Short mmCIF file of C-alpha atoms in Angstrom, two decimals:
data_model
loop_
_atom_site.label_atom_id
_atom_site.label_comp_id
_atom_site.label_asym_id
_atom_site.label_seq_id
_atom_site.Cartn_x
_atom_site.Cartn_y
_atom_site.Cartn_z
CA UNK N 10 -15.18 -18.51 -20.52
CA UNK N 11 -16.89 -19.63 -17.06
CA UNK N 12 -20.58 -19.72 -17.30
CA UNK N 13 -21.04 -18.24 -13.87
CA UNK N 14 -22.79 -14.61 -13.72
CA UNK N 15 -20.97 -11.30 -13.84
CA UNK N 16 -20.50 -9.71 -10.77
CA UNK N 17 -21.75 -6.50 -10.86
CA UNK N 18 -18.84 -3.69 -10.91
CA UNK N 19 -20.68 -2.72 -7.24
CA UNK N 20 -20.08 -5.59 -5.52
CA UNK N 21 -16.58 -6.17 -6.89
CA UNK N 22 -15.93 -2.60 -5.86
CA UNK N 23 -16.97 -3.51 -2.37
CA UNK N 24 -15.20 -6.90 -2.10
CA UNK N 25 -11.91 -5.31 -3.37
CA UNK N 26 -12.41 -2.30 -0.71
CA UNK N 27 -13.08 -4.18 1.93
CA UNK N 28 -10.17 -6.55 1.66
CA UNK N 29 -7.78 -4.26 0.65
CA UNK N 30 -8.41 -2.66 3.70
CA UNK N 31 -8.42 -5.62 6.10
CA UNK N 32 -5.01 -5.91 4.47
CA UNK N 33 -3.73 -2.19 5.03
CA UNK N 34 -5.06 -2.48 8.68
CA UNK N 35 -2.83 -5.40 9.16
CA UNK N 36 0.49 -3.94 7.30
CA UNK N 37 -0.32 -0.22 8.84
CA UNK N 38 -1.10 -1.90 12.41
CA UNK N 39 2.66 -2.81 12.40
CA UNK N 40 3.71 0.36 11.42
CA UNK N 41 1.96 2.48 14.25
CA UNK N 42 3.18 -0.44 16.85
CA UNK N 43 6.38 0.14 15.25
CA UNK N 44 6.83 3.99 16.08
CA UNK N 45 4.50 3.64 19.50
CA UNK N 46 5.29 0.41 21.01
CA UNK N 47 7.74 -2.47 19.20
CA UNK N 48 11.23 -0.19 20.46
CA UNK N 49 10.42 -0.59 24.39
CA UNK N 50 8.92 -4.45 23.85
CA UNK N 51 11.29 -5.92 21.40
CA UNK N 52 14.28 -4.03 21.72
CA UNK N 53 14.55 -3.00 25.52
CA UNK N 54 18.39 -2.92 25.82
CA UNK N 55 18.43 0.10 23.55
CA UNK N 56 18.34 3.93 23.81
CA UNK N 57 15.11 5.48 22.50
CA UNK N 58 16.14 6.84 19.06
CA UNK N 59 17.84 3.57 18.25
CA UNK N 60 15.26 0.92 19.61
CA UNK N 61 12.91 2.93 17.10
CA UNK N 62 15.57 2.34 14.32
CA UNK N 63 15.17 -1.37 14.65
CA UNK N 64 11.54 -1.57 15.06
CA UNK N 65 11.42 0.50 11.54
CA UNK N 66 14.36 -1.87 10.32
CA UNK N 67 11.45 -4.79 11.06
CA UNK N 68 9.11 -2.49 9.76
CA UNK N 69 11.22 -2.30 6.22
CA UNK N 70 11.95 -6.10 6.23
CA UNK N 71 7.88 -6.21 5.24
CA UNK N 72 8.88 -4.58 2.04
CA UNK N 73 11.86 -6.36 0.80
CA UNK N 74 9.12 -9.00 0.79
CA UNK N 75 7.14 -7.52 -0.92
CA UNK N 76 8.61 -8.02 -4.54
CA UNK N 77 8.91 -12.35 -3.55
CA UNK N 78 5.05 -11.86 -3.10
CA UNK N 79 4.45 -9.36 -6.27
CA UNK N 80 6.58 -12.23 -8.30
CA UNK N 81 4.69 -15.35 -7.06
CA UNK N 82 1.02 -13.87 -6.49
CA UNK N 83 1.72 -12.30 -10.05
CA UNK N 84 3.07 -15.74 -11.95
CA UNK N 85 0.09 -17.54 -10.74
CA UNK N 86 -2.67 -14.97 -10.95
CA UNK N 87 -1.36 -14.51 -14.11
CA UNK N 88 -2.05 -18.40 -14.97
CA UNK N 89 -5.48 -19.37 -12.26
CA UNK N 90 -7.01 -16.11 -12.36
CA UNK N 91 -6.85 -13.01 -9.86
CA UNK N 92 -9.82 -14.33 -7.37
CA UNK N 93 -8.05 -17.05 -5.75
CA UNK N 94 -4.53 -15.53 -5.34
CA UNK N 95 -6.82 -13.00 -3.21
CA UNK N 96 -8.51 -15.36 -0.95
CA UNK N 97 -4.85 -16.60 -0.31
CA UNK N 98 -3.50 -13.50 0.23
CA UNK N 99 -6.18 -12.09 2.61
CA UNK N 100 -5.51 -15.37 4.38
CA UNK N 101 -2.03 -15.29 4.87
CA UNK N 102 -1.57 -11.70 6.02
CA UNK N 103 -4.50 -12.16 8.48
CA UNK N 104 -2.74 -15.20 10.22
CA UNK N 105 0.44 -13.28 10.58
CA UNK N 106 -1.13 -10.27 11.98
CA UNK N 107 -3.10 -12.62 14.76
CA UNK N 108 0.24 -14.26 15.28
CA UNK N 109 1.82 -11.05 16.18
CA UNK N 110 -0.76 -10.53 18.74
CA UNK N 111 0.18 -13.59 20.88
CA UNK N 112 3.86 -12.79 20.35
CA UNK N 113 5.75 -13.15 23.64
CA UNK N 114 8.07 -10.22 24.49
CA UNK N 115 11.82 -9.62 25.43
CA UNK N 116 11.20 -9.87 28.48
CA UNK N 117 9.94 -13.27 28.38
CA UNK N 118 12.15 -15.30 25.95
CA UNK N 119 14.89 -12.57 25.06
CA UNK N 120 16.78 -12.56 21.62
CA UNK N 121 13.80 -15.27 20.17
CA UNK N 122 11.11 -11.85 20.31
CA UNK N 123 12.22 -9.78 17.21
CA UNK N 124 13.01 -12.57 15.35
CA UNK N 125 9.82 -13.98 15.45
CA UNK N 126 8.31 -10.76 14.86
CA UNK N 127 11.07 -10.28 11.58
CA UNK N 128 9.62 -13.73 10.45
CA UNK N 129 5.84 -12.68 10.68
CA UNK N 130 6.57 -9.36 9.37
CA UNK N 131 8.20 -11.13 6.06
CA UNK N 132 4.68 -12.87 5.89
CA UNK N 133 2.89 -10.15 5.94
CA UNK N 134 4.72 -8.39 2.97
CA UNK N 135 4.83 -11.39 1.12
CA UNK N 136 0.76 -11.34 0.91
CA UNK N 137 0.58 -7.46 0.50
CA UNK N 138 2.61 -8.13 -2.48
CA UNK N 139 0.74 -10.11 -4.51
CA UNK N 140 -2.53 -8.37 -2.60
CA UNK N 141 -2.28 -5.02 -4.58
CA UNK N 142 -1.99 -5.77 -8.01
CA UNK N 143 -4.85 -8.49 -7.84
CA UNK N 144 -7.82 -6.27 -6.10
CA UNK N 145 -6.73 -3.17 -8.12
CA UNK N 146 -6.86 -5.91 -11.30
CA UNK N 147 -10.24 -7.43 -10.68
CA UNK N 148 -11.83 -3.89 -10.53
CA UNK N 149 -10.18 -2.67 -13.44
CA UNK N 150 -10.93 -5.55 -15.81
CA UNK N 151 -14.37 -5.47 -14.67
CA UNK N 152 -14.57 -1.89 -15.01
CA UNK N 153 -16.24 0.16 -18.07
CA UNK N 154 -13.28 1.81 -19.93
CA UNK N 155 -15.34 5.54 -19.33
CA UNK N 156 -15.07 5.14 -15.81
CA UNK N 157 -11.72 2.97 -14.94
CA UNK N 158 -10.13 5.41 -12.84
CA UNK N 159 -12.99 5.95 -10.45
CA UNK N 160 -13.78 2.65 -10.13
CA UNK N 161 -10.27 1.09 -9.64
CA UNK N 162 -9.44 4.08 -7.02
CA UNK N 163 -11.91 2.62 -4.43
CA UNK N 164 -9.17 -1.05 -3.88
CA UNK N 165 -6.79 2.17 -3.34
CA UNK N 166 -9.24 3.94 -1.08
CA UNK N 167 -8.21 0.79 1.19
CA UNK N 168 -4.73 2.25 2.60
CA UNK N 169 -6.43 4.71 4.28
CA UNK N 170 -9.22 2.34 5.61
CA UNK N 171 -7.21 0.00 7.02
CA UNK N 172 -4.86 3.16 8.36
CA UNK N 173 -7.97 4.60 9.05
CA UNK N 174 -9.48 1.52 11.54
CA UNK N 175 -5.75 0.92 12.66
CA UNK N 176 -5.08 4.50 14.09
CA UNK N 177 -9.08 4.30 15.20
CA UNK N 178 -8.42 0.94 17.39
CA UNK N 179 -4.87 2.61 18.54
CA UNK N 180 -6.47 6.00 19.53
CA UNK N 181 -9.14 4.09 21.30
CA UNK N 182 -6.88 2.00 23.42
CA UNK N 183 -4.54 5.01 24.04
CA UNK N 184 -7.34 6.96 25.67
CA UNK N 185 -9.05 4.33 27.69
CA UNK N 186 -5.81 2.87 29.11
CA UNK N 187 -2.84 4.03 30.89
CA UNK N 188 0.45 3.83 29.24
CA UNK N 189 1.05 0.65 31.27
CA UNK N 190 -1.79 -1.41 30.52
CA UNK N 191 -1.11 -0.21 26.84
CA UNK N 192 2.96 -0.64 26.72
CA UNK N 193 1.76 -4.77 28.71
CA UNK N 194 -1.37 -5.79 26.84
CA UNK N 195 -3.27 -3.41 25.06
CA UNK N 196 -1.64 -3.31 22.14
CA UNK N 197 -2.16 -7.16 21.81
CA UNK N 198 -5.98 -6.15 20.83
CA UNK N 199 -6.00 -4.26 17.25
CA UNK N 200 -3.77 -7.74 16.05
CA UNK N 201 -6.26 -10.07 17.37
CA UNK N 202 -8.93 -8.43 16.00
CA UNK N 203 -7.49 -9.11 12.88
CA UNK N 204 -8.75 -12.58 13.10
CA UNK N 205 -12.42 -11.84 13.00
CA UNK N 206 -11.73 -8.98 10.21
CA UNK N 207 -10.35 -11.77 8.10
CA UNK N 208 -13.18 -14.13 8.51
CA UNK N 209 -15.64 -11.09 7.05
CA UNK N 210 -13.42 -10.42 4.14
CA UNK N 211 -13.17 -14.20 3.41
CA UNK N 212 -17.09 -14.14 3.21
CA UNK N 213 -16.57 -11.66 0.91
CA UNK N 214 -14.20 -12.44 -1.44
CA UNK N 215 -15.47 -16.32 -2.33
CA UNK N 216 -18.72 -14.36 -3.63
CA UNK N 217 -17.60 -12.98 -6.78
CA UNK N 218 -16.57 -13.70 -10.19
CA UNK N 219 -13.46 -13.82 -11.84
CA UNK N 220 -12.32 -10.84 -14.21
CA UNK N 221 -13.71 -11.50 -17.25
CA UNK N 222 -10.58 -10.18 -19.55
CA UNK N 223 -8.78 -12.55 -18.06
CA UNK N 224 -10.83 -15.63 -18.94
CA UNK N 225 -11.46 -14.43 -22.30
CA UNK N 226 -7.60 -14.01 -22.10
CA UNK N 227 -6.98 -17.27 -21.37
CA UNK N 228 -9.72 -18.75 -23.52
CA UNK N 229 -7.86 -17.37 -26.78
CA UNK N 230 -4.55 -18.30 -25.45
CA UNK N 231 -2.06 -20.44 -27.12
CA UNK N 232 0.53 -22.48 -24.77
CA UNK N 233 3.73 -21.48 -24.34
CA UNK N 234 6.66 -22.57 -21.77
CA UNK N 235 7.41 -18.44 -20.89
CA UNK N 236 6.51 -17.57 -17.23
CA UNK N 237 4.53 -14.41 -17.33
CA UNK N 238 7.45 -12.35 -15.31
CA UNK N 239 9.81 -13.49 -18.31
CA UNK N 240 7.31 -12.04 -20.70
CA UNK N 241 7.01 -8.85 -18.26
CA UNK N 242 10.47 -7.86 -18.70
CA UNK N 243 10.77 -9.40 -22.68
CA UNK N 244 7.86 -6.81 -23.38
CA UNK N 245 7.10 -3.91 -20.67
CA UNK N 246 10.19 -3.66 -19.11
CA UNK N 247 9.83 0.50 -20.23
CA UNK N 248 6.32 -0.05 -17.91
CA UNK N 249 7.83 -1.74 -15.33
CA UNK N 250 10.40 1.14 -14.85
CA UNK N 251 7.23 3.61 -15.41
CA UNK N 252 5.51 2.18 -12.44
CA UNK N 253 9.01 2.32 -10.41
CA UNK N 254 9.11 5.67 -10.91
CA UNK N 255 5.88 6.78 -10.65
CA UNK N 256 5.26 4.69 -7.58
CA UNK N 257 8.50 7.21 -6.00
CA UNK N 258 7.15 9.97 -4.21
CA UNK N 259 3.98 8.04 -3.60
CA UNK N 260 5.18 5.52 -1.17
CA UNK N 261 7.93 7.83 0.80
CA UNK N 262 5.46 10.49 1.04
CA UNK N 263 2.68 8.46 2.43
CA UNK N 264 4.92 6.66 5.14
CA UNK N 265 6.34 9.85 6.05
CA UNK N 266 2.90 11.43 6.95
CA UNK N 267 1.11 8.33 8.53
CA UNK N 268 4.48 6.67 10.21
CA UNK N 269 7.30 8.55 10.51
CA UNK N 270 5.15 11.34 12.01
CA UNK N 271 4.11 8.98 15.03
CA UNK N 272 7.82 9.22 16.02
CA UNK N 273 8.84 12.85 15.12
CA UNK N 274 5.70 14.24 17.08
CA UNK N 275 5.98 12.61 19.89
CA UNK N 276 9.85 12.56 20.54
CA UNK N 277 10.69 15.81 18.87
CA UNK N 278 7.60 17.95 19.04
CA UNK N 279 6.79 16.77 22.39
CA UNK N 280 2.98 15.65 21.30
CA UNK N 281 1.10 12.95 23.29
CA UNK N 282 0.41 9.82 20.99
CA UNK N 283 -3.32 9.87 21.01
CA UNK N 284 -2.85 13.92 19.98
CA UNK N 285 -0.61 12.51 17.05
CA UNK N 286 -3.00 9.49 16.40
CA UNK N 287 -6.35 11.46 16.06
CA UNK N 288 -4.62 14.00 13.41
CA UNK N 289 -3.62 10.81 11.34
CA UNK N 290 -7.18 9.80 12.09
CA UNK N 291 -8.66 13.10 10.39
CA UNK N 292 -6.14 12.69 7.69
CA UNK N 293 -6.91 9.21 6.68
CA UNK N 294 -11.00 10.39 6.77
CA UNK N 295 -10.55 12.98 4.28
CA UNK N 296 -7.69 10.76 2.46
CA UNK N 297 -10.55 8.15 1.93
CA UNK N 298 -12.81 10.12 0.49
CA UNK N 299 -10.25 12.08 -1.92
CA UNK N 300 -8.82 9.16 -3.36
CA UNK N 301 -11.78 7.86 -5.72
CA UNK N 302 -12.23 11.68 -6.52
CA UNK N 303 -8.92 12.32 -7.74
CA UNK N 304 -9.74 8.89 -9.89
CA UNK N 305 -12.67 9.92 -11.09
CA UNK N 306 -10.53 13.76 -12.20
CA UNK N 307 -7.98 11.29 -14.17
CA UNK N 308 -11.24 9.82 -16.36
CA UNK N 309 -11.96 13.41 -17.23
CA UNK N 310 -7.84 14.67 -17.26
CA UNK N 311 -5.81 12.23 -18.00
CA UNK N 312 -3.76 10.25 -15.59
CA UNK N 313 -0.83 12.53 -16.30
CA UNK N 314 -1.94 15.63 -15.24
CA UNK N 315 -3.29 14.38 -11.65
CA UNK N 316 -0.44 12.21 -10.93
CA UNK N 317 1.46 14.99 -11.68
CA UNK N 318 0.06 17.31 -9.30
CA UNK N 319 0.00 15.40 -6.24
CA UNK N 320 3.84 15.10 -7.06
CA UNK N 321 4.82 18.45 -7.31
CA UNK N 322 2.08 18.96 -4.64
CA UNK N 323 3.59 16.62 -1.66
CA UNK N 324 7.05 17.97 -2.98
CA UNK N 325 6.12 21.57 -1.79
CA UNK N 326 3.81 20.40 0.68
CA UNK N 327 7.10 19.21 2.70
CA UNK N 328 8.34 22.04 3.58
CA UNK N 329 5.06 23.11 5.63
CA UNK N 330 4.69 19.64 7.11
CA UNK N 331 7.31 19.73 9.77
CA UNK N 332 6.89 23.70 10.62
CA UNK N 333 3.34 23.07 11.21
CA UNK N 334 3.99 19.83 13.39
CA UNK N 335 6.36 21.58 15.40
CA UNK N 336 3.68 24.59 16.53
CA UNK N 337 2.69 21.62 18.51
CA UNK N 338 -0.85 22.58 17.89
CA UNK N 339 -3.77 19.94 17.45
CA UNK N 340 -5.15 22.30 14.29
CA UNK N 341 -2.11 22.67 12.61
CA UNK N 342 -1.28 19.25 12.82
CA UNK N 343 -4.14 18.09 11.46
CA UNK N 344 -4.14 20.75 8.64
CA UNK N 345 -0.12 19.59 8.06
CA UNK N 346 -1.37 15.66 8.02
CA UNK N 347 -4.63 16.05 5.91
CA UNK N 348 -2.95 18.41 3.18
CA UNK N 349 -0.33 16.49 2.64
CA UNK N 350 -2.39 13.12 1.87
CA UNK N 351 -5.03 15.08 0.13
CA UNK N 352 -2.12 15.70 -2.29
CA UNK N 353 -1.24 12.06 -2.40
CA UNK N 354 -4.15 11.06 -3.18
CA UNK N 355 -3.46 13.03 -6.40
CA UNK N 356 -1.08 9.97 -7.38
CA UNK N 357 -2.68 7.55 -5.52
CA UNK N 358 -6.25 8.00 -7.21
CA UNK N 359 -5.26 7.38 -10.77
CA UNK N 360 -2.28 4.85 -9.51
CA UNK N 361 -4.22 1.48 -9.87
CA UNK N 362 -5.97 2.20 -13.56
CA UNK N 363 -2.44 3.95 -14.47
CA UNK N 364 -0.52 0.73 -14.25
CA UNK N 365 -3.21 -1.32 -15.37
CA UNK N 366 -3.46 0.26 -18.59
CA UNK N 367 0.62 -0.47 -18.89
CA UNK N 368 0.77 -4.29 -19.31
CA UNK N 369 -1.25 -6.51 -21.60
CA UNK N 370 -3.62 -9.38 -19.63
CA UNK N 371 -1.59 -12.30 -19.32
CA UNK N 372 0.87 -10.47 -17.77
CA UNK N 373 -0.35 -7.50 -16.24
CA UNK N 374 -0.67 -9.07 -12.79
CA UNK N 375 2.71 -9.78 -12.64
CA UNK N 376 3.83 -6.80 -14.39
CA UNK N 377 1.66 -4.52 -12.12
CA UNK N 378 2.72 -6.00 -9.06
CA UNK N 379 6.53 -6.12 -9.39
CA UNK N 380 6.43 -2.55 -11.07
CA UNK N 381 4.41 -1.81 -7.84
CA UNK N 382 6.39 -3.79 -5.20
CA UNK N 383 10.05 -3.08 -6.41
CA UNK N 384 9.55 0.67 -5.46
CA UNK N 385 8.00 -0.26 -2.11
CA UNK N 386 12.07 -1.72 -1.14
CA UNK N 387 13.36 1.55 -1.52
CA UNK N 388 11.09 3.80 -1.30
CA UNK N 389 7.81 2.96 1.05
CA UNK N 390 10.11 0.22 2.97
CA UNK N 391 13.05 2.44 3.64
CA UNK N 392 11.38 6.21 4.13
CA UNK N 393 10.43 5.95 7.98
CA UNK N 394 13.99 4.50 8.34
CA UNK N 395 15.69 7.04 6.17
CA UNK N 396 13.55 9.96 8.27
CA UNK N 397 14.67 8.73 11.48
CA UNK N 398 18.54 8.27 10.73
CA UNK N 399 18.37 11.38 8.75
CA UNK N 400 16.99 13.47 11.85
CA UNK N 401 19.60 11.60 14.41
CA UNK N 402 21.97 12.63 11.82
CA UNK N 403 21.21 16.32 11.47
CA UNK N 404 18.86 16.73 14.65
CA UNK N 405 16.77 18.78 12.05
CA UNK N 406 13.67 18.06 10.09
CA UNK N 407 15.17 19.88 6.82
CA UNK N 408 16.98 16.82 5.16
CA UNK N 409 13.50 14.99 5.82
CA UNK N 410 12.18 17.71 3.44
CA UNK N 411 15.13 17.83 0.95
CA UNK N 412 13.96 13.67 0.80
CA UNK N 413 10.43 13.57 0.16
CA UNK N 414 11.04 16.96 -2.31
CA UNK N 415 13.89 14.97 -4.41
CA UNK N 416 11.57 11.93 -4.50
CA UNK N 417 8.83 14.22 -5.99
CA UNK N 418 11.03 15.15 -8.75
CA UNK N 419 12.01 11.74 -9.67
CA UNK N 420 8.61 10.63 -10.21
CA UNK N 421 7.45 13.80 -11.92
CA UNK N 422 10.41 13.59 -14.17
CA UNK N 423 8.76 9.41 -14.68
CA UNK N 424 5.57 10.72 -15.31
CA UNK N 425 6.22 13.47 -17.68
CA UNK N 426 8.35 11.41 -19.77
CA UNK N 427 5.14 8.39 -19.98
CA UNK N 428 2.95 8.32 -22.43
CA UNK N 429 -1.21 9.16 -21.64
CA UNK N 430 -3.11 5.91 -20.97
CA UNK N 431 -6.56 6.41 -20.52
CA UNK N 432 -9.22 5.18 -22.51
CA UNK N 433 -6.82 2.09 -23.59
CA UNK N 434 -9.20 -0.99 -23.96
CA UNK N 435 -7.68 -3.70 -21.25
CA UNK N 436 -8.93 -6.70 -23.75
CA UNK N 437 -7.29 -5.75 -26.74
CA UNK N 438 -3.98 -4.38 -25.31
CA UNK N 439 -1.22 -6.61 -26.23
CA UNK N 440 -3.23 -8.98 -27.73
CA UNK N 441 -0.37 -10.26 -29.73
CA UNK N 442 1.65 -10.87 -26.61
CA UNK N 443 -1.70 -12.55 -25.35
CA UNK N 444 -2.02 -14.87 -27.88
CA UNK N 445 0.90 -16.00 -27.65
CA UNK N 446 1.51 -16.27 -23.58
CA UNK N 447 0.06 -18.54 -21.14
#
């Protein structure tokens, strides 16, 4: 094992946080641009409803990324260590978010636009891939086993940052500019800004230690030839499918309240965007601050029962979203927004020391990751897209409900099937697959 000092659980708490979140506010950034701006700068020569189909078909190609990241973040955090896939990581989706910023338009070099955007966007999900699984990794292997699912909540209290400062910088823009200077520069700002963000959570990150599982992991490892993804599936391929599952109704629910709303409120409720913005503001505020709360209930619970209540909950919860959007009412809106990711932060919470407590050390970055990252394809990637053709389809918001209320079931049926995980020691689990693996 290194001889450098443990970093207290504080600080890596705080370094995981505050990356994670530079992260999200990078991936979300796209999302909100996505619904508000991408259709009428990238894909001009369309009607409305379908130029914000491809802009969320950009959107999704971040996703299908997402598993090539999980699998080569994963196979090498899994053999150097989780700190400096991180620093990578934080580096690579910060250069493609800055990129997008100097993007030119349609308008200036035609067909050349959205494929440049497509190839930044595939960046940008590459590094969230392997981004998750590390900082949720480094906190829980540093963590006390008491207190896992508090402390390995606050990496996951980082979607909601970074949605939190994205929507913030949008909102801010939107109401100091007019739509023009918005729709022909503005928007250029919140992606730029994402170069000085990086350099902060570069500072950051380079200041603390490496998990200390995983040296001792590697320390009492024999050699063998097996990549650690091989090993994933030889193993915990019943995890991996757990994590699938679980991961369900998580990721469609959350992109249908912070993206797919942008578009249904403004187009079909009739809502102004910085009306639509400052509800998903509120939201992501209280969604913050519920998140490491719901963690600290699975310590205490179980990670069953919570995760199994913000299922059922957002599953319900659909069928008021859309009726309260459409009272096209700043109150009700907020209530419908903030409710709904109150509730999933039920799964969300407990997520991160769930799936950690699935896969033995020498593995478990790969084995959280792809578990993680091979729901985000078809569920986080393709919700907002799903949404959208399903209300063109039906010119209703019911079959949006039907959608996030059969995901729910899925991953309750997932979770009720799983065994209980907490309290499982992260240094001794699998050790003969440990031993054996490196």
């Amino acid at each position: 094992m290194s001889d450098k000092p443990r970093t207290p659980i504080g600080k890596i708490v705080a370094a995981s946080l505050i990356g994670t979140t530079i992260e999200w506010y990078d991936f979300f950034l796209y999302g909100s641009a996505a619904a508000l701006v991408f259709p009428a700068l990238f894909f001009p020569e369309s009607d409305p409803l379908t130029g914000t189909l491809l802009a969320f078909l950009t959107y999704a190609v971040g996703f299908v990324a997402r598993p090539l990241g999980a699998l080569v973040f994963g196979h090498y955090g899994d053999r150097l260590g989780r700190k400096k896939l991180l620093v990578i990581s934080l580096l690579m989706m910060g250069g493609a978010t800055f990129l997008i910023g100097c993007l030119p338009t349609h308008a200036a070099v035609g067909a050349a636009a959205p494929l440049l955007l497509t190839a930044l966007r595939l960046v940008q999900g590459f590094a969230l891939g392997g981004e998750w699984g590390g900082a949720v990794l480094i906190v829980s292997e540093h963590g006390d086993t008491e207190r896992r699912g508090f402390w390995a909540s606050w990496p996951q209290a980082g979607a909601p940052g970074g949605n939190l400062l994205a929507t913030a910088v949008l909102a801010v823009l939107a109401a100091v500019q007019s739509d023009e200077a918005f729709q022909t520069w503005g928007w250029r700002v919140p992606f730029l800004l994402s170069g000085v963000l990086v350099l902060v959570g570069l500072w950051i990150r380079l200041s603390i230690s490496e998990s200390p599982i995983f040296q001792q992991a590697v320390a009492n490892a024999k050699p063998s030839r097996s990549m650690p993804i091989v090993e994933v599936f030889r193993y915990h391929w019943r995890d991996v499918i757990t994590a699938i599952g679980a991961r369900f109704a998580e990721n469609v629910s959350y992109y249908v309240l912070t993206a797919f709303v942008l578009v249904y409120a403004t187009t079909e409720a009739g809502l102004s965007k910085p009306v639509v913005l400052n509800a998903v503001l509120i939201g992501s505020a209280v969604h913050f601050f519920s998140i490491p709360l719901w963690g600290a209930l699975s310590d205490k619970l179980g990670r069953r029962p919570v995760y199994l209540l913000g299922a059922a909950g957002v599953g319900l919860w659909s069928f008021a979203f859309f009726p309260l959007i459409d009272t096209r009412n700043f109150a009700a809106v907020t209530l419908a927004v903030t409710v709904g990711l109150i509730l999933h932060g039920a799964m969300y919470g407990p997520q991160a020391a769930f799936f950690s407590e699935l896969f033995a050390t020498r593995m478990r970055y790969s084995g959280v990751s792809i578990g993680a990252q091979l729901a985000s394809i078809v569920a986080g990637g393709l919700a907002p897209l799903i949404a959208v053709a399903l209300l063109g389809a039906y010119n209703s918001s019911f079959p949006v409900m039907l959608y996030v209320a059969g995901a729910a079931v899925l991953t309750m049926i997932t979770v009720f099937v799983s065994r209980e995980t907490r309290g499982r020691d992260l240094a001794t689990l699998g050790a003969a697959k440990n031993s054996t693996t490196r």
